[in-house]
Coordinates of C-alpha atoms and ligand atoms in Angstrom, one line a residue:
M1 CA 62.5 -22.7 66.2
N2 CA 63.1 -19.1 65.5
A3 CA 66.0 -17.8 64.7
R4 CA 66.8 -14.6 66.5
P5 CA 67.3 -11.6 63.9
I6 CA 70.9 -10.5 63.7
Q7 CA 71.4 -6.9 64.6
L8 CA 72.1 -5.0 61.5
S9 CA 74.6 -2.1 61.5
E10 CA 74.4 1.6 61.7
H11 CA 75.9 1.3 58.1
F12 CA 72.9 -0.3 56.1
R13 CA 70.1 0.2 58.7
D14 CA 69.5 3.8 57.5
K15 CA 70.2 3.1 53.6
R16 CA 67.9 3.0 51.4
W17 CA 68.2 0.1 48.6
S18 CA 67.0 0.6 45.3
T19 CA 67.7 -2.1 42.2
S20 CA 70.3 0.5 41.0
S21 CA 71.6 1.9 44.9
W22 CA 75.1 -0.3 43.6
R23 CA 75.7 2.2 41.2
T24 CA 76.6 4.0 44.2
K25 CA 79.5 1.9 45.4
A26 CA 82.6 0.7 44.0
A27 CA 81.7 -2.6 41.6
A28 CA 84.9 -4.8 41.3
Q29 CA 85.1 -6.8 37.4
Q30 CA 83.0 -4.4 35.5
P31 CA 83.6 -4.5 31.6
V32 CA 84.2 -1.6 30.3
Y33 CA 82.2 -0.7 27.5
D34 CA 83.7 2.3 24.5
N35 CA 79.7 2.5 23.4
L36 CA 77.6 3.5 25.7
V37 CA 74.5 4.3 23.7
D38 CA 74.7 1.6 22.6
L39 CA 74.8 -0.1 26.4
E40 CA 71.8 1.7 27.6
G41 CA 69.9 0.8 24.6
V42 CA 70.8 -2.7 25.2
L43 CA 70.0 -1.9 28.8
E44 CA 66.5 -0.4 28.1
R45 CA 65.5 -3.6 25.8
L46 CA 66.5 -5.8 28.5
R47 CA 64.2 -4.2 31.3
Q48 CA 61.0 -4.9 28.9
M49 CA 62.3 -8.1 28.2
P50 CA 59.9 -11.4 30.0
A51 CA 61.2 -12.6 32.9
L52 CA 62.6 -16.0 32.9
V53 CA 61.2 -17.2 36.4
R54 CA 58.4 -16.4 38.4
S55 CA 59.1 -15.0 41.8
T56 CA 57.0 -17.7 43.3
E57 CA 59.4 -20.2 42.1
C58 CA 62.2 -18.7 44.1
V59 CA 59.8 -18.6 47.0
T60 CA 59.6 -22.1 47.0
L61 CA 63.3 -22.9 46.5
R62 CA 63.8 -20.6 49.7
Q63 CA 61.5 -23.0 51.3
Q64 CA 63.3 -25.8 50.5
L65 CA 66.4 -24.7 51.4
A66 CA 64.9 -23.7 54.9
E67 CA 64.8 -27.0 55.5
V68 CA 68.3 -27.5 54.4
A69 CA 69.4 -25.4 56.7
N70 CA 67.3 -26.3 59.9
G71 CA 69.4 -30.1 58.8
W72 CA 67.0 -32.1 56.8
G73 CA 67.7 -32.4 53.1
F74 CA 70.8 -31.8 50.6
L75 CA 71.4 -29.3 48.1
I76 CA 73.3 -29.9 44.7
H77 CA 74.8 -27.0 43.2
A78 CA 76.4 -27.8 39.9
G79 CA 76.8 -26.9 36.3
D80 CA 79.6 -25.3 34.0
C81 CA 81.6 -23.0 35.0
A82 CA 81.1 -20.5 31.9
E83 CA 78.2 -21.6 29.5
R84 CA 79.3 -20.6 26.1
F85 CA 76.1 -19.6 23.3
T86 CA 77.7 -22.2 21.4
D87 CA 77.5 -25.1 23.2
I88 CA 73.9 -24.7 23.7
H89 CA 72.6 -27.6 21.9
R90 CA 69.3 -29.8 22.6
Q91 CA 71.3 -33.0 23.5
E92 CA 74.2 -31.6 25.2
L93 CA 71.5 -29.8 27.7
T94 CA 69.1 -33.1 27.9
R95 CA 72.7 -34.9 29.2
K96 CA 73.4 -31.9 31.5
V97 CA 70.0 -32.1 33.3
R98 CA 70.5 -36.0 33.4
A99 CA 73.5 -36.1 34.9
M100 CA 72.4 -33.5 37.5
G101 CA 69.2 -36.0 38.4
Q102 CA 71.4 -38.9 38.6
M103 CA 73.7 -37.0 41.0
G104 CA 70.3 -35.8 43.2
L105 CA 69.3 -39.9 43.3
L106 CA 72.3 -41.0 44.3
I107 CA 72.0 -38.7 47.4
Q108 CA 68.7 -39.1 47.6
H109 CA 69.4 -42.7 47.9
A110 CA 72.5 -42.3 50.3
T111 CA 70.9 -40.3 52.7
Q112 CA 66.9 -41.0 52.4
Q113 CA 66.4 -37.0 52.5
P114 CA 65.0 -34.9 50.0
V115 CA 67.5 -33.1 47.8
V116 CA 67.4 -29.6 46.4
Q117 CA 68.5 -29.2 42.7
V118 CA 70.5 -26.0 41.5
A119 CA 71.9 -26.0 38.0
R120 CA 74.1 -23.4 37.2
M121 CA 72.8 -23.2 33.8
A122 CA 70.8 -20.8 31.9
G123 CA 72.2 -17.9 33.3
Q124 CA 76.0 -18.7 34.0
F125 CA 77.7 -16.8 31.0
A126 CA 79.9 -13.7 33.2
K127 CA 83.2 -14.6 34.6
P128 CA 85.2 -12.9 37.4
R129 CA 89.0 -12.7 36.5
S130 CA 92.3 -12.4 38.0
Q131 CA 93.3 -10.3 35.2
G132 CA 92.3 -7.4 33.4
M133 CA 95.3 -8.1 30.4
E134 CA 96.7 -11.4 29.2
T135 CA 99.7 -11.3 26.8
V136 CA 98.8 -14.4 23.8
N137 CA 101.2 -14.8 21.5
G138 CA 103.4 -12.1 22.5
V139 CA 100.3 -10.1 21.7
Q140 CA 98.3 -7.8 25.3
L141 CA 95.0 -8.4 24.9
P142 CA 91.8 -7.5 27.2
V143 CA 90.7 -11.0 29.1
Y144 CA 87.9 -13.2 27.8
R145 CA 85.4 -12.2 30.3
G146 CA 82.2 -14.4 29.5
D147 CA 79.6 -14.8 26.8
I148 CA 78.1 -11.9 28.2
V149 CA 80.6 -9.4 27.6
N150 CA 83.2 -10.7 24.9
D151 CA 84.5 -14.0 23.0
V152 CA 87.3 -16.3 24.0
T153 CA 89.1 -16.0 20.6
A154 CA 92.6 -14.9 21.4
H155 CA 91.8 -11.4 19.1
A156 CA 91.4 -7.8 19.5
D157 CA 88.2 -7.5 18.0
A158 CA 86.7 -10.9 19.7
R159 CA 87.9 -9.5 23.6
R160 CA 86.3 -6.3 23.1
S161 CA 83.1 -5.9 25.5
D162 CA 79.6 -5.9 22.9
P163 CA 76.8 -4.8 24.1
Q164 CA 75.2 -6.4 22.2
R165 CA 76.0 -9.9 23.6
L166 CA 73.9 -8.7 26.7
L167 CA 70.9 -9.6 24.5
Q168 CA 72.2 -12.7 23.4
A169 CA 72.7 -14.0 27.3
Y170 CA 69.7 -13.0 27.9
L171 CA 68.0 -14.6 24.4
Y172 CA 70.4 -18.2 25.2
S173 CA 69.1 -18.2 28.9
A174 CA 65.5 -17.8 27.7
A175 CA 66.2 -21.3 25.3
V176 CA 67.7 -22.9 28.1
M177 CA 65.2 -22.2 30.4
N178 CA 62.4 -23.3 28.0
Q179 CA 64.3 -26.4 27.7
V180 CA 64.6 -27.2 31.3
R181 CA 61.0 -26.7 31.9
A182 CA 59.9 -28.7 29.0
L183 CA 62.1 -31.4 31.0
S184 CA 60.4 -30.6 34.2
G185 CA 58.2 -33.4 35.3
E186 CA 60.1 -35.8 33.1
S187 CA 61.5 -39.3 34.6
L188 CA 64.8 -39.8 34.7
T189 CA 63.9 -43.3 32.6
S190 CA 62.2 -40.9 29.9
L191 CA 65.7 -39.3 29.6
G192 CA 67.5 -42.6 28.4
L193 CA 68.8 -43.4 32.1
S194 CA 69.6 -47.0 30.7
E195 CA 72.2 -48.9 33.0
D196 CA 75.2 -47.5 30.6
A197 CA 74.1 -43.6 31.3
W198 CA 75.9 -44.7 35.0
H199 CA 79.4 -45.2 33.1
L200 CA 79.4 -48.6 34.1
S201 CA 81.3 -49.7 31.3
R202 CA 83.8 -47.4 32.0
L203 CA 84.8 -49.1 35.5
G204 CA 87.2 -52.0 34.0
E205 CA 88.4 -54.2 36.4
L206 CA 86.3 -53.9 39.5
T207 CA 87.4 -53.0 42.9
Q208 CA 85.6 -53.7 46.0
E209 CA 84.3 -49.8 45.8
E210 CA 83.6 -50.3 42.1
R211 CA 81.2 -53.4 43.1
S212 CA 79.7 -51.3 45.4
Y213 CA 79.0 -48.8 43.0
R214 CA 77.6 -51.3 40.6
H215 CA 75.4 -52.7 43.3
V216 CA 73.9 -49.1 44.1
V217 CA 73.2 -48.4 40.5
Q218 CA 71.5 -51.8 39.8
Q219 CA 69.5 -51.2 42.9
L220 CA 68.4 -47.4 41.3
T221 CA 67.7 -48.4 38.0
T222 CA 65.6 -51.2 39.4
I223 CA 63.8 -48.8 41.5
L224 CA 63.2 -46.2 38.5
K225 CA 62.3 -49.4 36.3
S226 CA 59.4 -50.5 38.7
A227 CA 58.2 -47.1 39.9
P228 CA 54.7 -45.9 38.8
D229 CA 55.0 -43.2 36.2
G230 CA 55.9 -40.3 37.6
A231 CA 56.9 -41.4 41.1
Y232 CA 60.5 -40.2 40.0
D233 CA 60.2 -37.1 38.4
A234 CA 63.4 -36.4 39.6
I235 CA 63.8 -33.7 36.9
N236 CA 63.0 -30.7 39.4
L237 CA 65.5 -28.3 38.8
Y238 CA 66.3 -25.0 39.4
V239 CA 69.1 -22.5 37.6
S240 CA 71.3 -20.1 38.8
H241 CA 74.0 -17.8 37.9
E242 CA 76.6 -15.7 39.6
G243 CA 75.6 -12.0 40.0
L244 CA 78.7 -10.2 38.3
H245 CA 77.4 -8.1 35.7
L246 CA 75.4 -5.9 37.7
A247 CA 74.0 -3.8 34.9
Y248 CA 72.6 -6.8 33.4
E249 CA 71.4 -7.9 37.0
E250 CA 69.5 -4.9 37.4
A251 CA 68.1 -4.8 34.0
L252 CA 66.2 -7.8 34.8
T253 CA 65.4 -7.1 38.3
G254 CA 61.3 -6.5 39.2
T255 CA 58.7 -6.7 41.5
G256 CA 57.5 -10.1 42.5
D257 CA 54.2 -11.5 43.4
D258 CA 55.0 -10.6 47.3
H259 CA 55.9 -6.9 46.3
H260 CA 59.3 -7.6 47.2
P261 CA 61.9 -7.1 44.5
Y262 CA 63.3 -10.1 42.7
N263 CA 65.8 -10.7 40.0
L264 CA 63.8 -12.2 37.7
S265 CA 66.6 -14.0 35.4
T266 CA 67.3 -16.8 37.8
H267 CA 66.3 -19.0 40.5
Y268 CA 69.1 -17.9 42.5
L269 CA 72.5 -15.9 42.1
W270 CA 76.0 -16.2 44.1
L271 CA 78.1 -13.4 45.3
G272 CA 81.8 -14.7 43.9
E273 CA 84.7 -14.9 45.9
R274 CA 86.2 -11.4 43.9
T275 CA 83.1 -9.4 44.5
R276 CA 82.1 -10.0 47.7
Q277 CA 83.7 -6.6 49.5
L278 CA 81.8 -5.5 52.2
D279 CA 81.5 -2.4 51.2
G280 CA 81.3 -2.8 47.6
A281 CA 78.4 -2.8 44.9
H282 CA 77.9 -6.3 45.3
V283 CA 76.9 -7.0 48.2
E284 CA 74.7 -3.7 48.1
Y285 CA 72.8 -5.3 45.0
F286 CA 72.8 -8.6 46.7
R287 CA 71.1 -7.2 50.0
G288 CA 67.9 -6.0 48.7
I289 CA 66.8 -8.7 46.3
H290 CA 64.7 -11.7 47.5
N291 CA 66.0 -14.7 46.1
P292 CA 67.9 -17.3 47.9
I293 CA 71.3 -16.3 47.7
G294 CA 74.9 -17.3 48.0
V295 CA 78.3 -16.4 48.7
K296 CA 81.6 -17.9 47.7
I297 CA 84.1 -17.9 50.9
G298 CA 88.0 -18.6 49.9
P299 CA 91.0 -18.5 52.1
S300 CA 91.3 -14.9 53.0
C301 CA 88.0 -14.5 54.6
K302 CA 88.1 -13.9 58.0
P303 CA 85.7 -14.4 61.1
E304 CA 84.3 -11.0 61.9
E305 CA 84.1 -10.4 57.5
L306 CA 82.3 -13.4 57.7
Q307 CA 80.0 -12.1 60.3
A308 CA 79.4 -8.7 58.6
L309 CA 78.7 -10.3 55.4
I310 CA 76.3 -12.6 56.8
T311 CA 74.8 -9.6 58.7
Q312 CA 74.0 -7.5 55.4
L313 CA 73.1 -10.5 53.4
N314 CA 70.4 -12.1 56.3
P315 CA 69.7 -9.7 58.4
N316 CA 66.1 -11.3 59.4
N317 CA 68.6 -14.8 59.8
E318 CA 66.2 -16.7 57.7
P319 CA 67.1 -20.2 57.1
G320 CA 66.9 -20.8 53.5
R321 CA 68.3 -17.0 52.6
L322 CA 72.0 -17.9 52.6
T323 CA 74.5 -20.3 51.5
L324 CA 77.9 -20.3 52.3
I325 CA 80.5 -21.4 49.8
T326 CA 83.7 -22.5 50.7
R327 CA 86.3 -23.3 48.6
F328 CA 89.6 -23.2 50.2
G329 CA 91.6 -26.0 48.6
K330 CA 92.5 -29.6 50.1
D331 CA 95.3 -28.2 52.0
R332 CA 94.0 -25.0 53.5
I333 CA 90.4 -26.1 54.2
A334 CA 91.7 -27.6 58.0
Q335 CA 93.0 -24.2 58.9
S336 CA 90.8 -22.1 57.3
L337 CA 87.2 -23.6 58.2
P338 CA 87.2 -24.2 62.2
A339 CA 87.0 -20.6 62.8
L340 CA 84.4 -19.7 60.6
I341 CA 82.1 -22.1 61.6
G342 CA 83.1 -20.8 65.0
A343 CA 82.0 -17.6 63.8
V344 CA 78.5 -18.4 62.2
Q345 CA 77.3 -20.6 65.8
E346 CA 78.8 -17.4 68.0
M347 CA 76.2 -15.2 66.1
D348 CA 73.9 -17.9 66.0
A349 CA 73.2 -17.2 61.9
R350 CA 70.8 -19.7 60.0
V351 CA 72.8 -21.0 56.8
I352 CA 73.2 -24.1 54.6
W353 CA 76.9 -24.7 54.5
S354 CA 78.0 -25.8 51.2
C355 CA 81.6 -27.2 49.8
D356 CA 83.2 -25.6 46.6
P357 CA 86.1 -28.7 46.2
M358 CA 86.9 -26.9 42.8
H359 CA 88.0 -23.3 42.8
G360 CA 90.7 -24.1 45.6
N361 CA 92.1 -27.1 43.6
G362 CA 92.8 -26.0 40.4
I363 CA 96.8 -27.3 39.1
V364 CA 98.1 -26.6 35.8
S365 CA 99.3 -29.3 34.2
S366 CA 102.7 -30.1 32.8
Q367 CA 101.9 -28.7 29.0
G368 CA 100.0 -25.3 30.9
I369 CA 96.3 -26.8 30.7
K370 CA 94.4 -25.7 34.1
T371 CA 93.0 -28.7 35.4
R372 CA 92.2 -30.3 38.9
R373 CA 92.6 -33.7 40.3
F374 CA 89.8 -35.9 41.1
Q375 CA 91.3 -37.0 44.0
D376 CA 92.1 -33.4 45.7
I377 CA 88.2 -33.0 44.9
L378 CA 87.5 -35.7 46.7
S379 CA 89.6 -34.5 49.6
E380 CA 88.1 -31.7 50.1
V381 CA 85.1 -33.0 50.3
R382 CA 86.2 -35.3 52.8
S383 CA 87.7 -32.6 54.7
A384 CA 84.5 -30.5 55.0
F385 CA 82.2 -33.3 56.0
D386 CA 84.5 -34.1 59.2
I387 CA 85.2 -30.6 59.9
H388 CA 81.8 -29.6 60.2
D389 CA 81.4 -33.1 62.2
A390 CA 84.0 -32.6 64.7
A391 CA 82.7 -28.6 64.9
G392 CA 78.8 -30.2 65.3
S393 CA 78.1 -28.2 62.0
R394 CA 76.2 -29.6 59.0
L395 CA 77.7 -29.7 55.8
G396 CA 74.4 -29.1 53.8
G397 CA 75.1 -28.7 50.1
L398 CA 78.3 -29.3 47.5
H399 CA 79.1 -27.2 44.7
L400 CA 80.8 -29.0 41.2
E401 CA 81.9 -27.6 38.3
C402 CA 80.6 -30.7 36.1
T403 CA 79.0 -31.5 32.9
G404 CA 76.9 -34.7 31.4
S405 CA 79.3 -35.4 28.8
D406 CA 82.2 -37.2 28.6
V407 CA 84.7 -34.0 28.8
T408 CA 88.6 -34.5 29.4
E409 CA 89.2 -32.1 31.6
C410 CA 90.1 -33.0 35.5
L411 CA 92.6 -35.8 36.2
G412 CA 92.2 -38.9 37.6
G413 CA 88.7 -41.0 38.5
S414 CA 87.9 -44.0 37.5
A415 CA 88.3 -42.8 33.9
D416 CA 91.9 -42.2 34.6
I417 CA 92.1 -39.0 32.5
Q418 CA 96.1 -38.8 32.4
E419 CA 97.6 -35.3 31.7
A420 CA 98.8 -36.5 28.2
T421 CA 95.0 -37.0 27.5
L422 CA 93.6 -33.8 29.0
S423 CA 93.6 -32.2 25.7
E424 CA 91.8 -34.8 23.8
N425 CA 88.0 -33.2 24.7
Y426 CA 88.7 -29.8 27.1
T427 CA 85.9 -27.9 26.0
S428 CA 85.5 -25.7 28.9
A429 CA 86.0 -22.0 28.0
C430 CA 87.1 -21.2 31.5
D431 CA 87.4 -23.7 34.3
P432 CA 88.2 -27.6 34.3
R433 CA 84.6 -29.6 34.8
L434 CA 83.7 -33.1 36.1
N435 CA 83.0 -35.3 33.3
A436 CA 79.6 -37.2 33.4
S437 CA 81.3 -40.5 35.3
Q438 CA 83.8 -38.5 37.7
S439 CA 80.5 -36.6 38.6
L440 CA 78.7 -39.5 39.9
E441 CA 81.9 -41.5 40.9
L442 CA 82.6 -38.3 43.2
V443 CA 79.1 -38.7 44.8
F444 CA 79.0 -41.8 45.1
M445 CA 82.4 -42.2 46.6
I446 CA 81.1 -39.6 49.8
S447 CA 78.0 -41.5 50.4
D448 CA 79.8 -43.2 53.5
C449 CA 79.7 -39.1 54.6
L450 CA 76.1 -38.6 53.1
Q451 CA 75.3 -40.9 55.6
R452 CA 76.4 -40.4 58.7
Ligands
PEP1 C1 82.9 -19.6 39.6 O1 82.2 -20.2 40.5 O2 83.5 -20.0 38.4 C2 83.6 -18.7 40.5 C3 84.5 -18.0 39.4 O3 84.1 -19.4 41.7 P1 85.2 -18.3 43.0 O4 84.0 -17.0 42.9 O5 84.4 -19.0 44.3 O6 86.4 -18.3 42.3
MN2 MN1 84.8 -21.7 37.5

C-alpha cells in the first residue's frame, strides 16, 4: 500500500534545514542562562560526546511503527513525567522496565499482535511550564524546568539555570541507557516476575473484573514459566524524551549510517503541546531529523492546523514517522477528536493515533496536590477507542505517565488511593503518575477495547 506524498507548502519547500536552522525561529520554553560562555563550553563538550543510540535502531523502530500505522500492532509509550537525577537507582530502573514489559505482555495477550514499547526514559529531563515564575511562601522564583535546567528546591540559587546540568543530563541518560541495554533481551521472569509483581495481593475482595484479571495473570505466569529460554524476551525497549531543550538536542544531532541527520541521544522524540507552533523553532528542528517522532495534540488544535503540522513533519507521508498523541481530557475528547480524525482522513495521512489520557485530566486535590483520577484516565482511553471505531479510524497507541513502584500520586484504582493518602509516597517532581498496580489495571481494563 503506497502512501501518497503530501504536497509541501511553499514555505517549507525552499527552506534548507540544518541542525541549527531552528535558531532563526522563535523558540518557546527555552531556559535563559546568565553565563553564556559556560553554556557554549558545555555544548561544545556535548557535541563531542558518543551517541547514545545508533541510527539503525531508530530505523528499526520506525519500521515497527510503520506496521502499527498500517494497522498491525500497538504502541505503548510510557514512563515518568520528569526523570530526576536523584531518582536514578538500579532497582527502581529495573522495576520501571519490568512494568513496561508487563504492560506490553498484557497488551500482546489481548491483541495477539506485536507490541512496540517506548519508554519516557534516559533523557526525559526537560519540562515545559505554563508560567515562567511562581510564588512560593511569598517569594517569587523562576519555575522548575526539569533537572536538565535547574533544581526543584524552592530557592533562588536552586532555580538558576545551570549549564553544567546539560552535561549531567547526558551522563545520567548514558547510565540509564546502559542499564536498559543490559536488560534488553532478558526475559520478564528473570526480572523477578513473581505472581506478586502483578499486584494480585492488592486486589483484596475480588470483584468479577478482578477475578478475570487474576485469571489472565495466572495464564501469563504459566506461559512465562513454561516458555523456553528466550521465548519471552519481552524486554525490547526503546527510549524517548520530549525534544524541548533545543540547544541540547542540536548538540546531540549527528549523521546516521544512512547519511541522514538523527538525534543520536534517543530513539524517539516528541513535540509538546506548548511548543508545536507551525512557524516555531521546535517544528523546524523536528522536521529535519529522521527519528520517528510524536506530536502532542490538545483541544486548541484546529483541523487545518493539524494538517499543516502533518505536512511539515511528514511530507513524504511515511507510515511510522509520525504519531499523533491526543490529550484532550475525558470531557473534551468527544468534541475535539472527530474533526481531527476527519482532517487526517481527508489528506490520507499515514499516522499512528495514540491516546494520552493523562495531560487533559489533571486536577488539584482539596489539599492542593496535583493529581488525576484513575476513572477519568480510563474514561478518556475508552472514549478514544470508541471515537476512532465510529470514524473508521484506529487507535494504535497509549501514552501514559507511570512508574514501576508503589507511588501514591493518582487517585483510585483497586489500590484505592484517596485524597488523604496522596502525600504518603508522592515523589514526582512534576505530574502525577499511575503506580505499578494502577498501570497494569488500566491496561487490563481496556483489554476488551484492544480485542475489537
Ligand atoms: C508531558 O508529556 O509531560 C507534557 C508536558 O505533555 P503536554 O505537552 O501534552 O502538555
Ligand atoms: Mn507530564
